[in-house]
Amino acid sequence: VLETPPMRPRLPFWIIGESYDQICQAAWVEKLMNIIPAECIAGYEWYRTKRKWPYAVMLKHPTIQDEIGWILEFKSYEQGFSGMKAVSIGGYWCNEELPYDLVFEIQGRCRDYNSPGWADFTPIENKDPEWGNSYENPPEGWRFYHLNTSKNTANAPGWFERYIASIPEDLRELRTIGK
């Protein structure tokens, strides 16, 4: 979203989590706020100003000066289908497991641009058995990847070794590669 021009001005890109608090803290404060340069941000719409939790972050258009390009909109699974209707979006990122049926509603919002989307989660408790079925037999165009936590250079030195040694053996594969 920083280098790719949106298909139309002010195009929403949804960042979706279980609750507003979770998605604002995990996705914005801990990640994106530290990655997106301040000079790329045109403005904010605040959910909780003092905590720096936005409803939306307007990004400057990458090629048209003084225009807003993408709008990162923070959404909550708690909104359910009613919070995900009608709008056309340019893509999405779901952080942590979401209700399986909600994926199709979100993908339907990508209708105008055949936009991409992705989800990242470590399924400690599989909230919907359809995720397991899709993992074994992915719908067309879906792919699943295992990311190796032991290779994550953003972790504090020594953290992974201490952590993995402290958890039960039957959880180690799940916590290492999400499997």
Tab-separated table of C-alpha atoms in Angstrom:
chain	number	residue	atom	x	y	z
A	1	VAL	CA	0.000	0.000	0.000
A	2	LEU	CA	2.935	2.359	0.345
A	3	GLU	CA	4.210	1.878	-3.214
A	4	THR	CA	1.219	0.470	-5.104
A	5	PRO	CA	-1.271	3.016	-6.397
A	6	PRO	CA	-4.819	2.129	-5.398
A	7	MET	CA	-7.297	1.332	-8.143
A	8	ARG	CA	-9.281	4.434	-7.108
A	9	PRO	CA	-8.631	7.271	-4.632
A	10	ARG	CA	-9.416	6.634	-0.964
A	11	LEU	CA	-9.650	2.866	-1.478
A	12	PRO	CA	-10.198	0.943	1.777
A	13	PHE	CA	-7.792	-1.808	2.755
A	14	TRP	CA	-9.217	-3.664	5.746
A	15	ILE	CA	-7.160	-4.837	8.702
A	16	ILE	CA	-9.366	-7.160	10.691
A	17	GLY	CA	-9.031	-8.671	14.154
A	18	GLU	CA	-11.186	-10.256	16.806
A	19	SER	CA	-11.835	-6.954	18.587
A	20	TYR	CA	-10.952	-3.321	17.961
A	21	ASP	CA	-8.680	-3.356	20.987
A	22	GLN	CA	-6.790	-6.432	19.765
A	23	ILE	CA	-6.380	-5.280	16.164
A	24	CYS	CA	-5.424	-1.719	17.051
A	25	GLN	CA	-2.818	-2.847	19.574
A	26	ALA	CA	-1.380	-5.841	17.700
A	27	ALA	CA	-1.586	-4.680	14.091
A	28	TRP	CA	-1.209	-0.921	14.452
A	29	VAL	CA	0.757	-0.098	17.619
A	30	GLU	CA	3.049	-3.137	17.627
A	31	LYS	CA	3.549	-3.470	13.880
A	32	LEU	CA	2.326	-1.019	11.235
A	33	MET	CA	2.853	2.176	13.234
A	34	ASN	CA	6.558	1.276	13.357
A	35	ILE	CA	6.797	0.339	9.678
A	36	ILE	CA	4.811	3.040	7.878
A	37	PRO	CA	6.836	6.266	7.683
A	38	ALA	CA	5.068	9.298	9.158
A	39	GLU	CA	5.540	11.184	5.889
A	40	CYS	CA	3.298	8.599	4.148
A	41	ILE	CA	0.360	9.291	6.476
A	42	ALA	CA	-2.188	11.937	5.468
A	43	GLY	CA	-4.349	11.647	8.589
A	44	TYR	CA	-6.197	9.536	11.131
A	45	GLU	CA	-9.710	8.828	12.306
A	46	TRP	CA	-9.375	7.839	15.959
A	47	TYR	CA	-10.976	5.062	17.966
A	48	ARG	CA	-8.980	5.852	21.138
A	49	THR	CA	-6.718	8.843	20.711
A	50	LYS	CA	-4.722	8.508	23.940
A	51	ARG	CA	-3.746	4.927	23.092
A	52	LYS	CA	-3.106	5.853	19.424
A	53	TRP	CA	-5.700	3.312	18.246
A	54	PRO	CA	-7.199	4.377	14.907
A	55	TYR	CA	-10.414	3.435	13.150
A	56	ALA	CA	-8.638	4.452	9.966
A	57	VAL	CA	-5.262	5.653	8.717
A	58	MET	CA	-5.292	7.657	5.493
A	59	LEU	CA	-2.174	7.165	3.407
A	60	LYS	CA	-0.844	9.637	0.887
A	61	HIS	CA	-1.204	8.517	-2.706
A	62	PRO	CA	2.131	7.059	-3.841
A	63	THR	CA	2.104	8.882	-7.203
A	64	ILE	CA	-0.422	11.766	-7.012
A	65	GLN	CA	0.679	14.596	-4.750
A	66	ASP	CA	-1.849	15.912	-2.207
A	67	GLU	CA	-4.237	12.977	-2.795
A	68	ILE	CA	-5.240	10.255	-0.371
A	69	GLY	CA	-4.580	6.837	-1.803
A	70	TRP	CA	-5.265	3.876	0.458
A	71	ILE	CA	-7.227	4.060	3.685
A	72	LEU	CA	-6.274	1.412	6.205
A	73	GLU	CA	-9.549	0.652	7.989
A	74	PHE	CA	-9.491	-1.347	11.201
A	75	LYS	CA	-12.350	-3.796	11.580
A	76	SER	CA	-13.469	-6.257	14.226
A	77	TYR	CA	-14.852	-9.788	13.816
A	78	GLU	CA	-17.213	-8.751	16.613
A	79	GLN	CA	-18.951	-6.545	14.032
A	80	GLY	CA	-19.996	-9.711	12.213
A	81	PHE	CA	-21.548	-9.577	8.783
A	82	SER	CA	-23.293	-6.253	9.395
A	83	GLY	CA	-19.953	-4.438	9.708
A	84	MET	CA	-18.616	-5.969	6.517
A	85	LYS	CA	-21.414	-5.260	4.027
A	86	ALA	CA	-21.679	-3.322	0.785
A	87	VAL	CA	-18.277	-1.610	0.602
A	88	SER	CA	-15.802	-2.359	-2.161
A	89	ILE	CA	-12.256	-2.809	-0.836
A	90	GLY	CA	-8.800	-3.124	-2.317
A	91	GLY	CA	-7.609	-5.958	-0.075
A	92	TYR	CA	-7.547	-7.227	3.480
A	93	TRP	CA	-5.420	-8.697	6.241
A	94	CYS	CA	-7.072	-10.809	8.938
A	95	ASN	CA	-4.985	-11.086	12.079
A	96	GLU	CA	-5.812	-14.211	14.070
A	97	GLU	CA	-8.483	-16.765	13.294
A	98	LEU	CA	-11.781	-15.381	12.112
A	99	PRO	CA	-15.181	-17.019	11.695
A	100	TYR	CA	-14.895	-19.076	8.516
A	101	ASP	CA	-18.127	-17.783	6.966
A	102	LEU	CA	-16.950	-14.205	7.444
A	103	VAL	CA	-14.037	-14.831	5.043
A	104	PHE	CA	-16.461	-15.158	2.158
A	105	GLU	CA	-18.248	-11.924	3.063
A	106	ILE	CA	-14.902	-10.120	3.186
A	107	GLN	CA	-13.779	-11.668	-0.107
A	108	GLY	CA	-17.043	-10.475	-1.636
A	109	ARG	CA	-15.972	-6.913	-0.840
A	110	CYS	CA	-13.002	-7.434	-3.209
A	111	ARG	CA	-15.364	-7.872	-6.168
A	112	ASP	CA	-14.462	-4.744	-8.115
A	113	TYR	CA	-10.719	-5.334	-8.254
A	114	ASN	CA	-10.246	-9.067	-7.581
A	115	SER	CA	-8.134	-7.834	-4.677
A	116	PRO	CA	-5.863	-10.039	-2.604
A	117	GLY	CA	-6.246	-10.880	1.028
A	118	TRP	CA	-4.500	-12.910	3.648
A	119	ALA	CA	-4.859	-14.122	7.188
A	120	ASP	CA	-2.266	-15.042	9.748
A	121	PHE	CA	-3.014	-17.133	12.778
A	122	THR	CA	-1.750	-19.930	14.944
A	123	PRO	CA	-4.811	-22.072	15.575
A	124	ILE	CA	-4.387	-22.923	19.262
A	125	GLU	CA	-8.082	-23.613	19.485
A	126	ASN	CA	-9.715	-24.226	16.150
A	127	LYS	CA	-12.880	-22.154	16.489
A	128	ASP	CA	-14.384	-23.459	13.254
A	129	PRO	CA	-13.817	-26.978	11.850
A	130	GLU	CA	-14.061	-25.606	8.303
A	131	TRP	CA	-10.559	-24.163	8.699
A	132	GLY	CA	-9.173	-27.674	9.102
A	133	ASN	CA	-11.141	-28.894	6.097
A	134	SER	CA	-9.850	-25.996	3.983
A	135	TYR	CA	-6.310	-26.657	5.126
A	136	GLU	CA	-6.574	-30.262	3.947
A	137	ASN	CA	-8.435	-29.358	0.737
A	138	PRO	CA	-7.921	-25.633	-0.010
A	139	PRO	CA	-10.481	-23.765	-2.107
A	140	GLU	CA	-9.160	-22.679	-5.503
A	141	GLY	CA	-6.652	-19.862	-5.153
A	142	TRP	CA	-6.030	-20.440	-1.438
A	143	ARG	CA	-2.587	-21.306	-0.092
A	144	PHE	CA	-1.402	-22.094	3.406
A	145	TYR	CA	2.107	-21.366	4.622
A	146	HIS	CA	3.943	-22.313	7.790
A	147	LEU	CA	6.176	-19.596	9.148
A	148	ASN	CA	8.934	-20.712	11.454
A	149	THR	CA	8.979	-18.749	14.713
A	150	SER	CA	12.516	-19.944	15.451
A	151	LYS	CA	13.686	-18.055	12.328
A	152	ASN	CA	11.934	-14.776	13.209
A	153	THR	CA	14.704	-12.206	13.607
A	154	ALA	CA	12.300	-9.733	15.255
A	155	ASN	CA	12.138	-11.908	18.384
A	156	ALA	CA	14.397	-10.931	21.275
A	157	PRO	CA	17.631	-12.959	21.320
A	158	GLY	CA	17.152	-16.213	23.225
A	159	TRP	CA	13.395	-15.736	23.582
A	160	PHE	CA	12.354	-18.607	21.309
A	161	GLU	CA	14.683	-21.132	22.952
A	162	ARG	CA	13.419	-20.240	26.444
A	163	TYR	CA	9.806	-20.178	25.299
A	164	ILE	CA	9.798	-23.460	23.392
A	165	ALA	CA	11.533	-25.244	26.273
A	166	SER	CA	8.871	-23.978	28.695
A	167	ILE	CA	5.784	-25.303	26.871
A	168	PRO	CA	4.470	-28.873	26.677
A	169	GLU	CA	6.034	-30.948	23.912
A	170	ASP	CA	2.688	-31.514	22.173
A	171	LEU	CA	2.414	-27.740	21.559
A	172	ARG	CA	5.927	-27.196	20.217
A	173	GLU	CA	5.214	-27.904	16.544
A	174	LEU	CA	2.131	-25.654	16.717
A	175	ARG	CA	4.112	-22.820	18.310
A	176	THR	CA	7.096	-23.253	16.000
A	177	ILE	CA	5.422	-23.559	12.589
A	178	GLY	CA	1.690	-23.168	13.271
A	179	LYS	CA	0.928	-26.801	12.539
